[in-house]
PDB file of C-alpha atoms in Angstrom:
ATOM      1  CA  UNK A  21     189.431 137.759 147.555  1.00 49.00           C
ATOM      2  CA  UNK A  22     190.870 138.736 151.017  1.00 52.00           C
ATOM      3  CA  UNK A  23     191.296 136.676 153.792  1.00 51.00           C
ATOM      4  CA  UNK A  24     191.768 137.947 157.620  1.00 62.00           C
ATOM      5  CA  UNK A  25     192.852 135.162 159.133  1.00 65.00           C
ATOM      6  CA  UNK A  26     194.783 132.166 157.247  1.00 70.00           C
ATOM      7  CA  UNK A  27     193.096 128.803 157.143  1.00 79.00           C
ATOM      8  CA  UNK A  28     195.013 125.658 157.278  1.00 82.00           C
ATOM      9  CA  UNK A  29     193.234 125.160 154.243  1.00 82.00           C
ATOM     10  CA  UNK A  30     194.382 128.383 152.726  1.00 83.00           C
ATOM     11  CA  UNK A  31     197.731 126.834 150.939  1.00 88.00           C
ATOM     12  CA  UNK A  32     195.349 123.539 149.859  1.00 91.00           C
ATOM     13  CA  UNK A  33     195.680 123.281 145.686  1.00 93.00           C
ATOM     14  CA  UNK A  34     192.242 123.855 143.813  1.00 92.00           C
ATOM     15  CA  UNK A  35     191.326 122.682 140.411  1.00 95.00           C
ATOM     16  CA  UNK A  36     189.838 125.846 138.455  1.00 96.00           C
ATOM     17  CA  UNK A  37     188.307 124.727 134.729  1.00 97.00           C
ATOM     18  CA  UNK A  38     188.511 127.507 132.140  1.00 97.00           C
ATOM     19  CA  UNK A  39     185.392 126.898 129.630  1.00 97.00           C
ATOM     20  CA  UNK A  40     185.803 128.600 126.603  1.00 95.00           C
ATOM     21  CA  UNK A  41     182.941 127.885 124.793  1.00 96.00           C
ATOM     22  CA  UNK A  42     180.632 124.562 123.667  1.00 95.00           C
ATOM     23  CA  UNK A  43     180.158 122.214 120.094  1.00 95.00           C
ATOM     24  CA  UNK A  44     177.399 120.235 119.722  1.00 95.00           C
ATOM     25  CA  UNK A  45     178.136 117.999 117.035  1.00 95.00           C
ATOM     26  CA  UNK A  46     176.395 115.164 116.005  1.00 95.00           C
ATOM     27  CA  UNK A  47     177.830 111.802 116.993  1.00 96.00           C
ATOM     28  CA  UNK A  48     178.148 110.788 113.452  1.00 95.00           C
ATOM     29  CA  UNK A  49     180.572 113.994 112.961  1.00 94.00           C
ATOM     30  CA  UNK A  50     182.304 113.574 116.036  1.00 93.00           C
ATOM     31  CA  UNK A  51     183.202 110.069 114.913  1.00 95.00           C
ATOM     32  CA  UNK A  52     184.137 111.431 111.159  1.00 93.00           C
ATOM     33  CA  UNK A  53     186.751 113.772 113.167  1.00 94.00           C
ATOM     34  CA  UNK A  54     190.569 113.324 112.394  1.00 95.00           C
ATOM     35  CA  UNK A  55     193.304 114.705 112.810  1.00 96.00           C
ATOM     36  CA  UNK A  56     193.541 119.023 112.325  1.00 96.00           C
ATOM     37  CA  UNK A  57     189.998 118.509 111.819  1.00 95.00           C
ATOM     38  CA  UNK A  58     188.112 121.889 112.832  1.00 93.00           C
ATOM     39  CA  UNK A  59     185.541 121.656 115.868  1.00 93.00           C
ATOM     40  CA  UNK A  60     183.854 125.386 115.800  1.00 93.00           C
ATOM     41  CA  UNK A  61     182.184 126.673 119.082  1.00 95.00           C
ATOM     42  CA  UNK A  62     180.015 128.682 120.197  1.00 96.00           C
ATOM     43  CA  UNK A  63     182.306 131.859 121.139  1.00 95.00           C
ATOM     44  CA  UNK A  64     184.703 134.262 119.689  1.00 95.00           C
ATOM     45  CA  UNK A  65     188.503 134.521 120.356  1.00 90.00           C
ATOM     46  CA  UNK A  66     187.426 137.790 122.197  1.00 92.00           C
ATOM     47  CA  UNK A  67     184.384 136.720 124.044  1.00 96.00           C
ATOM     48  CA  UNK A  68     184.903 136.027 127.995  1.00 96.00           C
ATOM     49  CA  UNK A  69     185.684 132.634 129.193  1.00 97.00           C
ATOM     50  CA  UNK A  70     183.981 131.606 132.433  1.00 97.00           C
ATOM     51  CA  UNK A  71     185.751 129.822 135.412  1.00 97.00           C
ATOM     52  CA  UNK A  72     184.648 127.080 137.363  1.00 96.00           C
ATOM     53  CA  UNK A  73     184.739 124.846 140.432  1.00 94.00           C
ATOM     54  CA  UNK A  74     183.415 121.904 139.544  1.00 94.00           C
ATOM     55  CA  UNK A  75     179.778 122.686 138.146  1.00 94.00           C
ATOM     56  CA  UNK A  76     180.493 125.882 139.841  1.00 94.00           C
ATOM     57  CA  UNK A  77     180.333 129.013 138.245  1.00 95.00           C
ATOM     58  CA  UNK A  78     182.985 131.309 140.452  1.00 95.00           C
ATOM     59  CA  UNK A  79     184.553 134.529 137.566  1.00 97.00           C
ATOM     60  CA  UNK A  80     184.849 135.391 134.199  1.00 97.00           C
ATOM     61  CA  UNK A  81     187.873 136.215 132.230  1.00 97.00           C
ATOM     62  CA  UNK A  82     189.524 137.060 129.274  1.00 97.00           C
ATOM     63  CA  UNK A  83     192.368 135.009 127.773  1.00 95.00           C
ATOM     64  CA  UNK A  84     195.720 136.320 127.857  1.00 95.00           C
ATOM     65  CA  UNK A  85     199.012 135.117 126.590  1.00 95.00           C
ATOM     66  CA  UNK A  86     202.279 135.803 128.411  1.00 95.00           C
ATOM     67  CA  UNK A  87     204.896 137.514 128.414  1.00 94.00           C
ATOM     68  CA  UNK A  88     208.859 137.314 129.922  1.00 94.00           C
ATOM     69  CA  UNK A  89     209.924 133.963 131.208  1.00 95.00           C
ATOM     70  CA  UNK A  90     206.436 132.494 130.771  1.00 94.00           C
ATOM     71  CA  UNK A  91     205.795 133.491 127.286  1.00 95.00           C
ATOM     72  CA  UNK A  92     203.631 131.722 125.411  1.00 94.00           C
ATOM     73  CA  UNK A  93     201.918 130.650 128.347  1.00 96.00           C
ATOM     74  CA  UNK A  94     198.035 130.931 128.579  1.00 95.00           C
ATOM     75  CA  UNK A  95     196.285 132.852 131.432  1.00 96.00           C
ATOM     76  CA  UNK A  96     193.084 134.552 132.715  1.00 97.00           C
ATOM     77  CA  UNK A  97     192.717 138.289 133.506  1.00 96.00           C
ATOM     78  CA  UNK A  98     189.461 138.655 135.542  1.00 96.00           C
ATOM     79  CA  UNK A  99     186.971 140.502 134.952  1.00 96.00           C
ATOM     80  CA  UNK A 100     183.722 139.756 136.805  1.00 95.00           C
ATOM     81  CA  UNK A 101     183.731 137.520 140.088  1.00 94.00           C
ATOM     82  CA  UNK A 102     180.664 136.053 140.640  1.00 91.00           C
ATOM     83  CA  UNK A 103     178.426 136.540 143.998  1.00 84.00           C
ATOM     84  CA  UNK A 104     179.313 133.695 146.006  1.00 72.00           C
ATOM     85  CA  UNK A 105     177.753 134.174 149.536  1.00 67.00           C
ATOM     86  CA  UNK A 106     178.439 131.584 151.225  1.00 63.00           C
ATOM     87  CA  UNK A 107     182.252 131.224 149.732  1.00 58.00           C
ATOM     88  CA  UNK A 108     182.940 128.717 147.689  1.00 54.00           C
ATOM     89  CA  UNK A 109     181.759 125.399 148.558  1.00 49.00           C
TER      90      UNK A 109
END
């Protein structure tokens, strides 16, 4: 993502929502749930994770953990960005 000319709105903060996968459980189960109760989803440990602007789908990823003075941290490496012509809106 390049940019030729900075925007005022360049240095503006953006929320960016990591999915990394879906439950469906039943409302009676999701009511049963307690503590270190076990919600499975619908992905792997390995599988991508998809990033998003709102409802927007803008990359895909894979999870990453971190090392040096941020160890432990979680982060994205990229891996596919997604077409967006008109930028993101």
């Amino acid at each position: 993502m390049s940019h030729e000319t900075p925007s005022l709105f360049s240095t503006v903060p953006i929320e960016v929502t990591v999915s990394v996968g879906k439950a469906r459980p039943s409302i009676g189960d999701l009511l049963d749930l307690k503590t270190n109760a076990v919600l499975n989803l619908d992905r792997k440990v390995d599988d991508p994770v998809e990033l998003y602007i709102g409802e927007r789908l803008i990359a895909k990823g894979q999870l990453e953990e971190l090392d040096g003075p941020n160890e432990g941290q979680l982060a994205v490496r990229l891996t596919e960005i997604s077409n967006l012509p008109n930028g993101i809106e």
